[in-house]
Coordinates of C-alpha atoms in Angstrom, one line a residue:
M1 CA 67.5 84.6 -73.1
I2 CA 66.3 83.7 -69.6
R3 CA 65.8 86.2 -66.9
Q4 CA 66.4 85.4 -63.2
K5 CA 65.0 87.2 -60.2
G6 CA 65.7 90.9 -60.3
N7 CA 65.2 90.8 -64.1
R8 CA 68.9 89.9 -64.6
V9 CA 69.8 87.8 -67.7
R10 CA 71.5 84.6 -66.8
Y11 CA 71.3 82.2 -69.8
V12 CA 71.8 83.7 -73.3
I13 CA 71.9 82.1 -76.7
D14 CA 74.4 83.6 -79.2
R15 CA 75.4 82.7 -82.7
M16 CA 78.6 80.6 -82.7
T17 CA 81.7 82.4 -83.9
M18 CA 85.1 81.2 -84.9
S19 CA 86.5 82.4 -81.6
D20 CA 84.1 80.0 -79.8
V21 CA 85.4 76.9 -81.5
P22 CA 88.1 76.0 -78.9
R23 CA 85.6 76.0 -76.1
V24 CA 83.0 74.1 -78.3
I25 CA 85.6 71.4 -78.9
E26 CA 86.4 71.2 -75.2
I27 CA 82.7 70.7 -74.3
E28 CA 82.2 68.2 -77.1
R29 CA 85.1 66.0 -75.9
L30 CA 83.6 66.0 -72.4
A31 CA 80.1 65.2 -73.8
Y32 CA 80.7 62.6 -76.5
P33 CA 83.0 59.6 -77.1
S34 CA 83.6 60.7 -80.7
T35 CA 84.0 64.3 -81.8
W36 CA 84.4 66.5 -84.9
P37 CA 87.8 68.0 -85.6
P38 CA 88.1 71.8 -85.1
S39 CA 88.4 72.2 -88.9
A40 CA 84.9 70.8 -89.3
Y41 CA 83.4 73.5 -87.2
R42 CA 85.4 76.2 -88.9
K43 CA 84.2 74.9 -92.3
E44 CA 80.6 74.9 -91.1
L45 CA 80.9 78.5 -89.9
Q46 CA 82.8 79.8 -92.9
D47 CA 81.5 77.8 -95.9
N48 CA 78.1 76.3 -95.1
R49 CA 75.5 78.9 -95.6
W50 CA 72.8 76.4 -94.7
A51 CA 74.3 75.8 -91.3
H52 CA 73.1 77.5 -88.1
Y53 CA 75.2 77.0 -84.9
I54 CA 74.6 78.6 -81.5
V55 CA 76.2 78.6 -78.1
L56 CA 74.6 78.8 -74.7
R57 CA 76.3 81.2 -72.2
D58 CA 75.9 81.4 -68.4
K59 CA 76.3 85.0 -67.5
H60 CA 77.0 84.1 -63.9
I61 CA 80.1 82.3 -65.0
L62 CA 81.1 85.3 -67.1
E63 CA 80.7 87.7 -64.1
E64 CA 82.7 85.4 -61.9
Q65 CA 85.5 85.0 -64.4
V66 CA 85.7 88.8 -65.0
S67 CA 85.8 89.5 -61.2
A68 CA 88.5 86.9 -60.7
S69 CA 90.5 88.3 -63.6
Q70 CA 90.2 91.8 -62.2
E71 CA 91.3 90.7 -58.8
S72 CA 94.3 88.8 -60.3
E73 CA 95.3 91.9 -62.2
R74 CA 95.0 94.0 -59.0
L75 CA 97.2 91.7 -57.1
R76 CA 99.8 91.5 -59.9
K77 CA 100.1 95.3 -60.1
N78 CA 100.6 95.5 -56.3
R79 CA 103.5 93.0 -56.3
P80 CA 106.9 94.8 -55.8
F81 CA 108.4 92.5 -58.5
P82 CA 105.9 90.5 -60.5
L83 CA 106.9 86.8 -60.8
S84 CA 105.9 86.9 -64.5
L85 CA 108.9 89.2 -65.1
L86 CA 111.5 86.8 -63.7
P87 CA 114.0 85.6 -66.4
G88 CA 112.8 82.5 -68.2
R89 CA 109.4 82.5 -66.6
P90 CA 106.6 82.4 -69.2
I91 CA 103.7 84.8 -68.7
A92 CA 100.5 82.8 -67.9
L93 CA 97.6 83.6 -70.0
A94 CA 94.2 83.5 -68.2
P95 CA 91.4 81.8 -70.1
S96 CA 89.0 84.2 -71.8
P97 CA 85.9 84.9 -69.5
D98 CA 83.8 85.1 -72.6
L99 CA 84.8 81.5 -73.6
A100 CA 84.5 80.1 -70.1
S101 CA 80.9 81.3 -70.0
I102 CA 79.9 78.9 -72.8
I103 CA 78.3 75.8 -71.3
G104 CA 76.6 74.2 -74.3
F105 CA 76.1 74.4 -78.0
S106 CA 74.0 73.1 -80.8
G107 CA 73.4 73.4 -84.5
L108 CA 71.3 72.4 -87.5
W109 CA 71.3 72.4 -91.3
L110 CA 68.5 73.6 -93.5
M111 CA 67.9 71.0 -96.1
V112 CA 65.3 72.3 -98.5
D113 CA 62.4 72.5 -96.0
E114 CA 63.8 70.3 -93.3
A115 CA 65.8 71.5 -90.3
H116 CA 68.3 68.7 -89.6
V117 CA 69.7 68.9 -86.1
T118 CA 73.4 68.0 -86.3
T119 CA 74.4 68.3 -82.6
I120 CA 73.3 69.3 -79.1
A121 CA 76.0 69.2 -76.4
M122 CA 76.0 70.3 -72.8
H123 CA 79.0 70.5 -70.4
P124 CA 78.5 67.6 -68.0
E125 CA 78.6 69.9 -65.0
H126 CA 75.5 71.7 -66.3
R127 CA 73.2 68.8 -67.2
G128 CA 69.9 68.1 -65.5
H129 CA 68.8 71.7 -65.3
G130 CA 66.7 72.0 -68.5
L131 CA 69.5 73.7 -70.5
G132 CA 69.8 70.9 -73.1
E133 CA 66.0 71.5 -73.6
F134 CA 66.7 75.2 -73.9
L135 CA 69.1 74.5 -76.7
L136 CA 66.5 72.3 -78.5
V137 CA 63.9 75.0 -78.1
S138 CA 66.3 77.5 -79.6
L139 CA 66.9 75.2 -82.6
I140 CA 63.2 74.9 -83.2
D141 CA 62.8 78.7 -83.0
I142 CA 65.6 78.9 -85.6
S143 CA 63.7 76.4 -87.7
Y144 CA 60.7 78.6 -87.7
N145 CA 62.8 81.7 -88.6
I146 CA 64.5 80.0 -91.6
G147 CA 61.3 78.6 -93.0
A148 CA 61.6 74.9 -92.2
K149 CA 58.5 72.7 -92.2
W150 CA 59.9 69.8 -90.2
V151 CA 62.7 69.2 -87.7
T152 CA 64.7 65.9 -87.9
L153 CA 67.6 64.3 -86.1
E154 CA 69.4 61.1 -85.2
V155 CA 69.9 59.8 -81.7
R156 CA 71.6 56.8 -80.3
V157 CA 69.2 53.8 -79.6
S158 CA 70.7 53.7 -76.1
N159 CA 70.1 57.4 -75.3
H160 CA 66.7 57.1 -73.7
T161 CA 67.0 60.5 -71.9
A162 CA 67.5 62.4 -75.1
Q163 CA 64.7 60.3 -76.8
N164 CA 62.3 61.3 -74.1
L165 CA 63.1 64.9 -74.5
Y166 CA 62.6 64.7 -78.3
R167 CA 59.3 62.9 -77.9
K168 CA 58.2 65.7 -75.5
Y169 CA 58.7 68.1 -78.4
G170 CA 56.8 66.0 -80.9
F171 CA 59.5 64.0 -82.4
R172 CA 58.5 60.5 -83.6
E173 CA 60.6 57.5 -84.7
A174 CA 60.8 57.3 -88.5
G175 CA 63.5 54.7 -89.0
V176 CA 66.9 53.4 -88.0
R177 CA 70.4 54.1 -89.4
H178 CA 72.3 50.9 -88.7
R179 CA 75.9 51.2 -87.3
Y180 CA 75.6 54.9 -87.6
Y181 CA 78.0 55.9 -84.8
S182 CA 81.7 55.2 -85.6
D183 CA 82.9 54.8 -82.0
N184 CA 81.0 51.7 -81.2
Q185 CA 78.9 51.0 -84.4
E186 CA 75.7 51.7 -82.5
D187 CA 72.4 52.2 -84.4
A188 CA 70.7 55.6 -84.5
L189 CA 67.0 56.3 -84.4
I190 CA 65.8 58.7 -87.0
M191 CA 63.2 61.1 -85.5
W192 CA 60.9 63.7 -87.1
T193 CA 58.4 66.2 -85.9
D194 CA 55.1 66.8 -87.4
E195 CA 54.7 69.9 -89.6
I196 CA 55.9 72.6 -87.2
N197 CA 53.7 75.3 -88.7
S198 CA 50.5 73.3 -87.9
P199 CA 48.3 75.0 -85.3
A200 CA 48.4 72.0 -83.0
Y201 CA 52.2 71.7 -83.1
K202 CA 52.8 75.4 -82.7
Q203 CA 50.5 75.7 -79.7
K204 CA 52.1 72.8 -78.0
F205 CA 55.5 74.1 -78.6
L206 CA 54.7 77.5 -77.2
E207 CA 53.2 76.0 -74.1
L208 CA 56.3 73.8 -73.5
K209 CA 58.6 76.8 -74.2
A210 CA 56.8 79.0 -71.7
A211 CA 56.9 76.3 -69.1
L212 CA 60.6 75.8 -69.6
F213 CA 61.4 79.5 -69.4
Q214 CA 59.4 79.7 -66.2
R215 CA 61.4 76.8 -64.7
L216 CA 64.7 78.3 -65.7
A217 CA 63.8 81.8 -64.4
T218 CA 62.8 80.5 -60.9
E219 CA 65.5 77.9 -60.2

């Protein structure tokens, strides 16, 4: 989690749950040209014991949504005859504040001693603030916790922004998967870290993580 001024938590990483899937799908459709079906995420969460998926929440959004919901309920109760009770008028269901607070997600699989990043996605409105980097850092932390020795991923050859972020965290090109992406047959670069438990990698990672947390806490 990242603390803002006044020691208040703003950004929080949580384990993805089944109830998060609708919001995850919504963000993925905004972030990528091709997406997984909802059933794929449900299968990952229910059946794949080697899968680790997380969501990133912005507590400011949660607080705003809760306040708006409370105000809406107050106004509804003060109406002499609520419109929602008119014959034939459906009752509008407000979106869950907890779901609305999710602004990104990511995941990986543990494959023997390799942590394979499967996805990192940010809502477009929240890009450019270091939050995608926060998700990557969280995945590397998970990799340490589950005993992985390396972290690997695929990235579009045209996605130079993501490639630069991965190189910052010690990923190096290890090959190409030709026509990997189904939407446009684009190639993917295969990228790997060095052994993450090596003293050199761990020291560099901790330095980058501390600098990121400082940036997020002061913005």
